[in-house]
Tab-separated table of C-alpha atoms and ligand atoms in Angstrom:
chain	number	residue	atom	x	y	z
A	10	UNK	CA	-9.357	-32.258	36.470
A	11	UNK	CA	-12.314	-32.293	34.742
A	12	UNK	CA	-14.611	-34.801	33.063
A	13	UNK	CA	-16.090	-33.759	29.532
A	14	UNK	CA	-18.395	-35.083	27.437
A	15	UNK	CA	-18.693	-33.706	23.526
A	16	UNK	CA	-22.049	-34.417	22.456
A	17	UNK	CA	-21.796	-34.782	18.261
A	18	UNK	CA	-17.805	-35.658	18.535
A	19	UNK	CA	-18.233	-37.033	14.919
A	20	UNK	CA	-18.581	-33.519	13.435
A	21	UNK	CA	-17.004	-31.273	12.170
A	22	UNK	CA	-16.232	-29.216	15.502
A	23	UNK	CA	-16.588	-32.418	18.038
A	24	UNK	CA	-13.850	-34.282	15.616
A	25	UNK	CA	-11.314	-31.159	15.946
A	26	UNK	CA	-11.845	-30.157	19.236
A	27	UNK	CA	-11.761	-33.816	21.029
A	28	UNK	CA	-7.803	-34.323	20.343
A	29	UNK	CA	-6.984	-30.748	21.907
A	30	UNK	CA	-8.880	-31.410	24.650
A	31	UNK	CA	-7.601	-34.695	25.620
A	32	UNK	CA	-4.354	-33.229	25.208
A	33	UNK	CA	-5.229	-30.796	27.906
A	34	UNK	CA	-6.962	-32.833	30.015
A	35	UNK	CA	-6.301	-36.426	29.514
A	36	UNK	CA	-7.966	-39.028	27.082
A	37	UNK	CA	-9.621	-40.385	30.035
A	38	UNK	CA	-10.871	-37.771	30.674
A	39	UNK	CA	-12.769	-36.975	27.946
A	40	UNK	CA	-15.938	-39.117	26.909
A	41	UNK	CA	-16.815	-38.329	23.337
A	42	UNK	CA	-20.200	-39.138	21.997
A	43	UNK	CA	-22.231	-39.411	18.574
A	44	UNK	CA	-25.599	-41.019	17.203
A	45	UNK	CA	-23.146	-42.080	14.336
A	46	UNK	CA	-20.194	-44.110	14.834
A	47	UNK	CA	-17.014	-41.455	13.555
A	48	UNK	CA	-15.135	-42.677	10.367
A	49	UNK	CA	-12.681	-40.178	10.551
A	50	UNK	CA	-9.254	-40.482	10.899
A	51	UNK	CA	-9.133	-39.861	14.854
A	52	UNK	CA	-11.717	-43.104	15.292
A	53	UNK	CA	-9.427	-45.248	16.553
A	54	UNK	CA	-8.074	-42.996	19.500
A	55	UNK	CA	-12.138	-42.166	20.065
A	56	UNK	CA	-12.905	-44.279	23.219
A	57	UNK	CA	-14.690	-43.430	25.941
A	58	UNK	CA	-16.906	-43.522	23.264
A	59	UNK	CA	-20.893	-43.676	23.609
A	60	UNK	CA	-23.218	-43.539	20.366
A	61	UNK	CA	-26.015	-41.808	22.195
A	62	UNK	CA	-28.794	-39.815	20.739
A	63	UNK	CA	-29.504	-36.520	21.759
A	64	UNK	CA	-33.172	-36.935	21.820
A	65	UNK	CA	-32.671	-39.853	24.305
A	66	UNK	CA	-32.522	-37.838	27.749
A	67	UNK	CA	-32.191	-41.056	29.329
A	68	UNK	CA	-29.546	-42.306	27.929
A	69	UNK	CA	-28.152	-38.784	27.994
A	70	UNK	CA	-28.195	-38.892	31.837
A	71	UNK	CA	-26.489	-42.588	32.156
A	72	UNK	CA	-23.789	-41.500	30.124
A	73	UNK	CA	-23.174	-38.616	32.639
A	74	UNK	CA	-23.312	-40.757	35.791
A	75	UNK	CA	-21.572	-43.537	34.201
A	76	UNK	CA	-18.845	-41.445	33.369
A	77	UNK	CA	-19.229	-38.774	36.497
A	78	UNK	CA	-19.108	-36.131	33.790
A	79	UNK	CA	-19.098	-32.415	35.218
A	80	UNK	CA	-18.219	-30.579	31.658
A	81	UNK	CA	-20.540	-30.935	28.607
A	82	UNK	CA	-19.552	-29.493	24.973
A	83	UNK	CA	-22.853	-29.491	22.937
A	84	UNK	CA	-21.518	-29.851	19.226
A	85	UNK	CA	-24.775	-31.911	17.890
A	86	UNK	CA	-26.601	-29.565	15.211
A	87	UNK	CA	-28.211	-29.608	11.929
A	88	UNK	CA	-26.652	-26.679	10.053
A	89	UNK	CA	-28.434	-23.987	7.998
A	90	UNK	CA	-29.041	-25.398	4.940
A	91	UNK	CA	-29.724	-28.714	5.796
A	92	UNK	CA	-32.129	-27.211	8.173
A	93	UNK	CA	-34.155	-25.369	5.537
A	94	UNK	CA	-34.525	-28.599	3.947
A	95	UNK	CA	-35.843	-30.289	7.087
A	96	UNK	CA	-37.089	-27.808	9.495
A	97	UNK	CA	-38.492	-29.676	11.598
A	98	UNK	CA	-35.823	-32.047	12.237
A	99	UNK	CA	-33.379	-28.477	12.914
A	100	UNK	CA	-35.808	-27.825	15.511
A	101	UNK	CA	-36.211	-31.201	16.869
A	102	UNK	CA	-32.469	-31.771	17.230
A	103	UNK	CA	-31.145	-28.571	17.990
A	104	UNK	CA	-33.670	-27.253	20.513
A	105	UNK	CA	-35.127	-30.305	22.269
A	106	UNK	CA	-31.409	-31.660	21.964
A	107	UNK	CA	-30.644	-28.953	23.813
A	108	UNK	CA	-33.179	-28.906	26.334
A	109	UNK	CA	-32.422	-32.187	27.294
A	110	UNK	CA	-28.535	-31.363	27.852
A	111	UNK	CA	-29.719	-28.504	29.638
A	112	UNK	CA	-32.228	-30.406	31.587
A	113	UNK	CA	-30.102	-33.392	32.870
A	114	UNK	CA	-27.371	-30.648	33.383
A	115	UNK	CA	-29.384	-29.286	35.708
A	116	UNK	CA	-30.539	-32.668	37.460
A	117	UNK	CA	-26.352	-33.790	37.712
A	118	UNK	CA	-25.228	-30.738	38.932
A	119	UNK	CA	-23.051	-30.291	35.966
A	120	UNK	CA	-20.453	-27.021	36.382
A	121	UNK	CA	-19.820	-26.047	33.009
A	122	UNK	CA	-21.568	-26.094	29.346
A	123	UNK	CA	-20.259	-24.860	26.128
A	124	UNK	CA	-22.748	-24.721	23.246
A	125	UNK	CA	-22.207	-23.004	20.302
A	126	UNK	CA	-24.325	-20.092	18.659
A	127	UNK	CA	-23.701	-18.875	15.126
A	128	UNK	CA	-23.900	-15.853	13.193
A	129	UNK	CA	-27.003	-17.095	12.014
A	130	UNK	CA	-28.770	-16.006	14.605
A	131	UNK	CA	-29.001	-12.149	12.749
A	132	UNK	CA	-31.046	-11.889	10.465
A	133	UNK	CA	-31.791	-9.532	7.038
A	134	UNK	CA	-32.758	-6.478	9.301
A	135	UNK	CA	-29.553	-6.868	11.378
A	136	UNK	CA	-27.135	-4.147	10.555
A	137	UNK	CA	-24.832	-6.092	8.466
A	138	UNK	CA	-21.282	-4.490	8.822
A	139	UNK	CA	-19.723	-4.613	12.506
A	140	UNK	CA	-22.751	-6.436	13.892
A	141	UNK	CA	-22.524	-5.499	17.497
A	142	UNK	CA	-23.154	-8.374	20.207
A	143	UNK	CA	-26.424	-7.019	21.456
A	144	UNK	CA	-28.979	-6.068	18.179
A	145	UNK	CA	-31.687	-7.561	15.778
A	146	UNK	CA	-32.018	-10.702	16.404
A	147	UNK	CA	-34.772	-11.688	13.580
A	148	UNK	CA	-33.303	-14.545	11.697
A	149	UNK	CA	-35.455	-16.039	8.425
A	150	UNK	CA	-33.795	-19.856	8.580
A	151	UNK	CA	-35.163	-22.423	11.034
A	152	UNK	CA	-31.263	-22.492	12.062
A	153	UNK	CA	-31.402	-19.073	13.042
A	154	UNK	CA	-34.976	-19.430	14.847
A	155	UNK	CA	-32.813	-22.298	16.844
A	156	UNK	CA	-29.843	-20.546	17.628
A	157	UNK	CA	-31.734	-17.548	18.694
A	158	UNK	CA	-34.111	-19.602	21.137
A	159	UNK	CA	-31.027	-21.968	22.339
A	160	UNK	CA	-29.467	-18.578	23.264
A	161	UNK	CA	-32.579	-17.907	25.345
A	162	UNK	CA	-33.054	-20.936	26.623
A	163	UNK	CA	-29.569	-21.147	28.136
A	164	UNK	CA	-29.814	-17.829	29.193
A	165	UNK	CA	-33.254	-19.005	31.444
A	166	UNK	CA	-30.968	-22.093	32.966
A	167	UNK	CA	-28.128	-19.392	33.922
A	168	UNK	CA	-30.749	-17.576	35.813
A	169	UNK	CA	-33.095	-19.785	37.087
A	170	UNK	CA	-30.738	-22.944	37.888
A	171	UNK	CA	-26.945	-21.167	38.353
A	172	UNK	CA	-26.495	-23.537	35.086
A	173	UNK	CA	-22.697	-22.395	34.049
A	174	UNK	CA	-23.789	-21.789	30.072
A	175	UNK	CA	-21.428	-20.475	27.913
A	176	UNK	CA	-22.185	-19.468	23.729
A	177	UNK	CA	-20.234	-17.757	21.451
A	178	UNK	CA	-21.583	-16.647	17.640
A	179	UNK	CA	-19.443	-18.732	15.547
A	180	UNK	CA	-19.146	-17.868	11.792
A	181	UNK	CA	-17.967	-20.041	8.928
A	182	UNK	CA	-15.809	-22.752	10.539
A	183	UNK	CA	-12.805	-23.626	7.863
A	184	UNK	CA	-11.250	-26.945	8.605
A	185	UNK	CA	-9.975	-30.168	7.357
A	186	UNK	CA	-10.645	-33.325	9.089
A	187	UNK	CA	-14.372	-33.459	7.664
A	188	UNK	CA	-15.873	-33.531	4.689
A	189	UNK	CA	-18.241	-30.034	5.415
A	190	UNK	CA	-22.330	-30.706	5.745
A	191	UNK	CA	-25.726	-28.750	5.326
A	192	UNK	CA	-23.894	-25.186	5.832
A	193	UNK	CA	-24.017	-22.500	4.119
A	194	UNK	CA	-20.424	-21.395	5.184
A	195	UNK	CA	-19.131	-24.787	4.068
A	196	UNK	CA	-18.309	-23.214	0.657
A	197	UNK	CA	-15.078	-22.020	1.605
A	198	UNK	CA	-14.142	-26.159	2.939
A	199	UNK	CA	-15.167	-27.235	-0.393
A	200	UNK	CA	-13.699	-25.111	-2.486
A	201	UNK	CA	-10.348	-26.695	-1.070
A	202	UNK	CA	-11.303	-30.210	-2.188
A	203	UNK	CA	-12.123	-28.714	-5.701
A	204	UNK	CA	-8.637	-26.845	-5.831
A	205	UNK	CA	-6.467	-29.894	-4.840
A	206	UNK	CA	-8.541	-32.791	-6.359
A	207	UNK	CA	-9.837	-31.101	-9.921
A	208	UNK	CA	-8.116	-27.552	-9.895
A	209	UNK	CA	-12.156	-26.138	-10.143
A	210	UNK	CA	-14.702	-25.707	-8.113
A	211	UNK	CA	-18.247	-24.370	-8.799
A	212	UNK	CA	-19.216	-22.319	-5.932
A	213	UNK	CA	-23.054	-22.062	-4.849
A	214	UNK	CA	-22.528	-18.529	-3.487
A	215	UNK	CA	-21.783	-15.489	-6.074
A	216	UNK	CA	-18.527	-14.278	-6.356
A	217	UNK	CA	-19.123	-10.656	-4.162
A	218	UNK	CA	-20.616	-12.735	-0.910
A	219	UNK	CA	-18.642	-11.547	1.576
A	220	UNK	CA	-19.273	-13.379	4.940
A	221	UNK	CA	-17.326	-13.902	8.807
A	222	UNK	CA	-15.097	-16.647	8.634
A	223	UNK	CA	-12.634	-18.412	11.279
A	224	UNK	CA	-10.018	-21.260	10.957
A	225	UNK	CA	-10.286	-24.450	12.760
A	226	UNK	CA	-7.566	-23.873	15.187
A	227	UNK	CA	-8.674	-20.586	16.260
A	228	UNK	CA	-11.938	-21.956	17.135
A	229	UNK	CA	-10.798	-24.466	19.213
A	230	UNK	CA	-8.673	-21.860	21.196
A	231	UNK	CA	-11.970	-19.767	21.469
A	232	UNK	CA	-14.033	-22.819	22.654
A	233	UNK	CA	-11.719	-23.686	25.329
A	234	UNK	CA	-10.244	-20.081	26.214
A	235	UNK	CA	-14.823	-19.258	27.328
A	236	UNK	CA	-14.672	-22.786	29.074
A	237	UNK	CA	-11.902	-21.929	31.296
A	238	UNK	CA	-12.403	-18.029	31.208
A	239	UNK	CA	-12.652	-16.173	34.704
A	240	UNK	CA	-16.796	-16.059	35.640
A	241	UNK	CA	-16.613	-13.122	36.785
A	242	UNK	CA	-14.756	-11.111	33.914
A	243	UNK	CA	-17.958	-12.537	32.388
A	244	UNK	CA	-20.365	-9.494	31.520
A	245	UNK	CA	-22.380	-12.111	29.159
A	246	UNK	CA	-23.468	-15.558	28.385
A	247	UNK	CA	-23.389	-15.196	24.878
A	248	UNK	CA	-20.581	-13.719	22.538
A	249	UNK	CA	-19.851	-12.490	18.956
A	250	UNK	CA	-16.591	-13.957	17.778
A	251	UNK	CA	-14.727	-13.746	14.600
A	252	UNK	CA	-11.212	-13.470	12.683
A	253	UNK	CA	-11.610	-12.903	8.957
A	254	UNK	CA	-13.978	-11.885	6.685
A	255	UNK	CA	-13.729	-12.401	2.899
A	256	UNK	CA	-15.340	-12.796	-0.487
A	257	UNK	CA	-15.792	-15.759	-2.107
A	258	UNK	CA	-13.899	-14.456	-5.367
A	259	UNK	CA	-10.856	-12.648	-2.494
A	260	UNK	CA	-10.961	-16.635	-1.265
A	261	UNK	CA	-10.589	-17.631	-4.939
A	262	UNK	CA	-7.709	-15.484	-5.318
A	263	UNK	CA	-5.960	-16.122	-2.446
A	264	UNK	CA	-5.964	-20.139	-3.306
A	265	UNK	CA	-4.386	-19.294	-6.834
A	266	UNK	CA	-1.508	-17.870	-5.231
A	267	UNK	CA	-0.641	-21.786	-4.336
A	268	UNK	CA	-2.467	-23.393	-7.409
A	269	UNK	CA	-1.730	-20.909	-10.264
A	270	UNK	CA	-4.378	-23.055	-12.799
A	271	UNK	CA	-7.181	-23.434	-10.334
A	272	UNK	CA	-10.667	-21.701	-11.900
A	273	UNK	CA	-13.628	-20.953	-10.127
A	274	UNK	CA	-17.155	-20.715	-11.724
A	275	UNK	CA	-20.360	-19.353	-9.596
A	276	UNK	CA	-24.052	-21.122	-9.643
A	277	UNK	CA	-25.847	-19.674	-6.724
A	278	UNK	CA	-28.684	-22.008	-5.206
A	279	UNK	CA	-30.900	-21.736	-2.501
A	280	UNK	CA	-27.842	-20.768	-0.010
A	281	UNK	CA	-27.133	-17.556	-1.738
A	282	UNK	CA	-30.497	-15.822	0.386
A	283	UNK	CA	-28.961	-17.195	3.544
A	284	UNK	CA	-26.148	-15.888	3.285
A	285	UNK	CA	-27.134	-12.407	2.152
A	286	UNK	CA	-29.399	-12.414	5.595
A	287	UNK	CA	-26.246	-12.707	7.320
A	288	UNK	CA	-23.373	-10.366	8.684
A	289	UNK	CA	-20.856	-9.513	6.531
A	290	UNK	CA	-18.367	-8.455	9.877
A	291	UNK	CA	-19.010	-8.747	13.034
A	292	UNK	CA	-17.930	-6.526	16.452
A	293	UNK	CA	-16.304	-9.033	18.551
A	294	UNK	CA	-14.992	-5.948	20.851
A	295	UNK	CA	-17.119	-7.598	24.086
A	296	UNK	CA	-15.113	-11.159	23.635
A	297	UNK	CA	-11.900	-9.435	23.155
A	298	UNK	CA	-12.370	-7.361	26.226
A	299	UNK	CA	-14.002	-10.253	29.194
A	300	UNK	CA	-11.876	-13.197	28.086
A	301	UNK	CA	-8.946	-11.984	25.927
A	302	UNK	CA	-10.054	-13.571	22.363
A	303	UNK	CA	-7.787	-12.634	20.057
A	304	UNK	CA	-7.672	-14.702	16.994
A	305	UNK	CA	-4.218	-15.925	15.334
A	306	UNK	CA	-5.033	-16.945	11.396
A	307	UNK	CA	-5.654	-14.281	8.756
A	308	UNK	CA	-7.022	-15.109	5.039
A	309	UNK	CA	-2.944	-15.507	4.035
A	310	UNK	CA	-1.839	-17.944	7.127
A	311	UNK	CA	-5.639	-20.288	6.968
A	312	UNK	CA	-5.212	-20.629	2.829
A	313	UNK	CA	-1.521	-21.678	3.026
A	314	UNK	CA	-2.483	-24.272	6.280
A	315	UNK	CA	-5.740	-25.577	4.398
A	316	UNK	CA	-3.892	-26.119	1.009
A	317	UNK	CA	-0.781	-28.155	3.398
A	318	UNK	CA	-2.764	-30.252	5.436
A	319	UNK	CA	-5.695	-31.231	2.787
A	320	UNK	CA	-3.036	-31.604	0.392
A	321	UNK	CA	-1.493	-34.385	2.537
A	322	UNK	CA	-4.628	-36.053	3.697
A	323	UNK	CA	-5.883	-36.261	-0.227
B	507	LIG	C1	-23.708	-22.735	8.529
B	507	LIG	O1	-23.245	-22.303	7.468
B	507	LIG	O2	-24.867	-23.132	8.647
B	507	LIG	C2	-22.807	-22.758	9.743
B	507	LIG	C3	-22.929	-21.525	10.574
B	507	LIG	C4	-22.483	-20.210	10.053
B	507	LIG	O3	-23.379	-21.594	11.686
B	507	LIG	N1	-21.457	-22.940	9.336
């Protein structure tokens, strides 16, 4: 059996992914970690808990002896916008975060290390339809510049140290546990909150931005399915993924189906340049092919499960 630890298990990933995995492989079994204490609903079913800092290698290290971890999910990032807004704290915690998992990964012998890339690591020049796995990678957010150089870097640690690293390119992650932050995906959480709450929202992306999307549960299934994927139907360390892609206004639509009097207004900030320097679909053909991905939820199935479950938590 294995022993996890998910490093940022407050998030919005860490908080969805910790209850399937302690399904499959016993709450014991899986040590979740945060430099916050989680205030979700799932808090109280959290321990093994540690509130450890990323940045803190030592600490880092203790937890894995303490808790003879051989599994580490890296969920601890500061997302694209937030990360324009503080670039050098993107850098700080998402690169030498990951250096130091990578580093004491190394030192412990650890087997196995899921850490997840995004589709921001393209970039403007990037063809932006059917973006194949390997192609421009030139991003123009300090995001990006991490997710491109954490790809690297784990990349280095397969090679030189037989580190077991695992990526995939996530896109917009919809889900409902948390309240979304710093993104420039998280659009398409929020405009859930605004439909169910107010019957408005005012979206900070223009109605005809079409970007990769996935729902919660399918990216949970793709997290696991690369962690316990076959090494050697492995051609690659790092993978596009993705299910859906949509418009803001085709999301819009799709939500008044359920909530006939919901309106929609568009005030593009900052975000809207992010997300025009990203894909707008992406070729997940190389996924599909080494480890069987093969997402479940379309546009239809996600909007009718969003609108349930948020209904009943609000
Ligand atoms: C963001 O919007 O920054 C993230 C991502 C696409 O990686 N959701």
């Amino acid at each position: 059996m294995r022993r996890i630890l998910v490093i940022g298990s407050a998030g919005q990933l860490g908080s969805e992914i910790v209850p399937e995995l302690r399904t499959r492989y016993g709450k014991e079994n899986v040590v979740t970690s945060d430099i916050k204490i989680p205030t979700h609903e799932n808090a109280i079913n959290s321990t093994p808990f540690v509130q450890l800092d990323i940045l803190n290698k030592e600490a880092l290290s203790k937890c894995i002896s303490d808790f003879n971890i051989d599994t580490i999910f890296n969920m601890a990032s500061i997302l694209s916008a937030s990360g324009e807004k503080s670039p050098l704290k993107a850098w700080d915690v998402n690169l030498n975060g990951l250096i130091n998992v990578l580093e004491v990964s190394k030192e412990n012998n650890i087997d196995s290390i899921i850490w997840p890339s995004s589709i921001a690591a393209f970039g403007p020049t990037t063809p932006q339809t059917n973006t194949p796995n390997e192609t421009i990678l030139s991003p123009t957010t300090m995001y990006g510049i991490t997710k491109v150089t954490g790809e690297l870097l784990a990349k280095y640690y397969y090679k030189n140290y037989s580190l077991d690293t695992r990526s995939m390119r996530l896109p917009g992650i919809i889900s409902s546990k948390t309240y979304p932050e710093g993104g420039t995906t998280d659009y398409a959480v929020e405009i859930f909150y605004g439909a169910i709450r107010e019957k408005e929202y005012t979206s900070f992306l223009d109605e005809n931005t079409i970007l990769p999307m996935m729902y919660v549960d399918d990216c949970i299934k793709c997290m696991i399915d690369l962690l316990e994927a076959d090494p050697k139907k492995l051609r690659r360390r790092v993978y596009n993924v993705t299910s859906m892609s949509f418009s803001v206004g085709e999301l819009a639509a799709e939500i008044k189906k359920h909530i006939p009097d919901f309106k929609i207004k568009f005030k593009p900030d900052f975000r809207q340049e992010i997300a025009n320097s990203w894909p707008k679909t992406i070729d997940d053909s190389f996924a599909r092919e080494d480890w069987g991905w093969n997402p479940h939820y379309d546009l239809e199935m996600m909007t009718k499960d969003m609108i349930e479950k948020l209904s009943k938590r609000l």
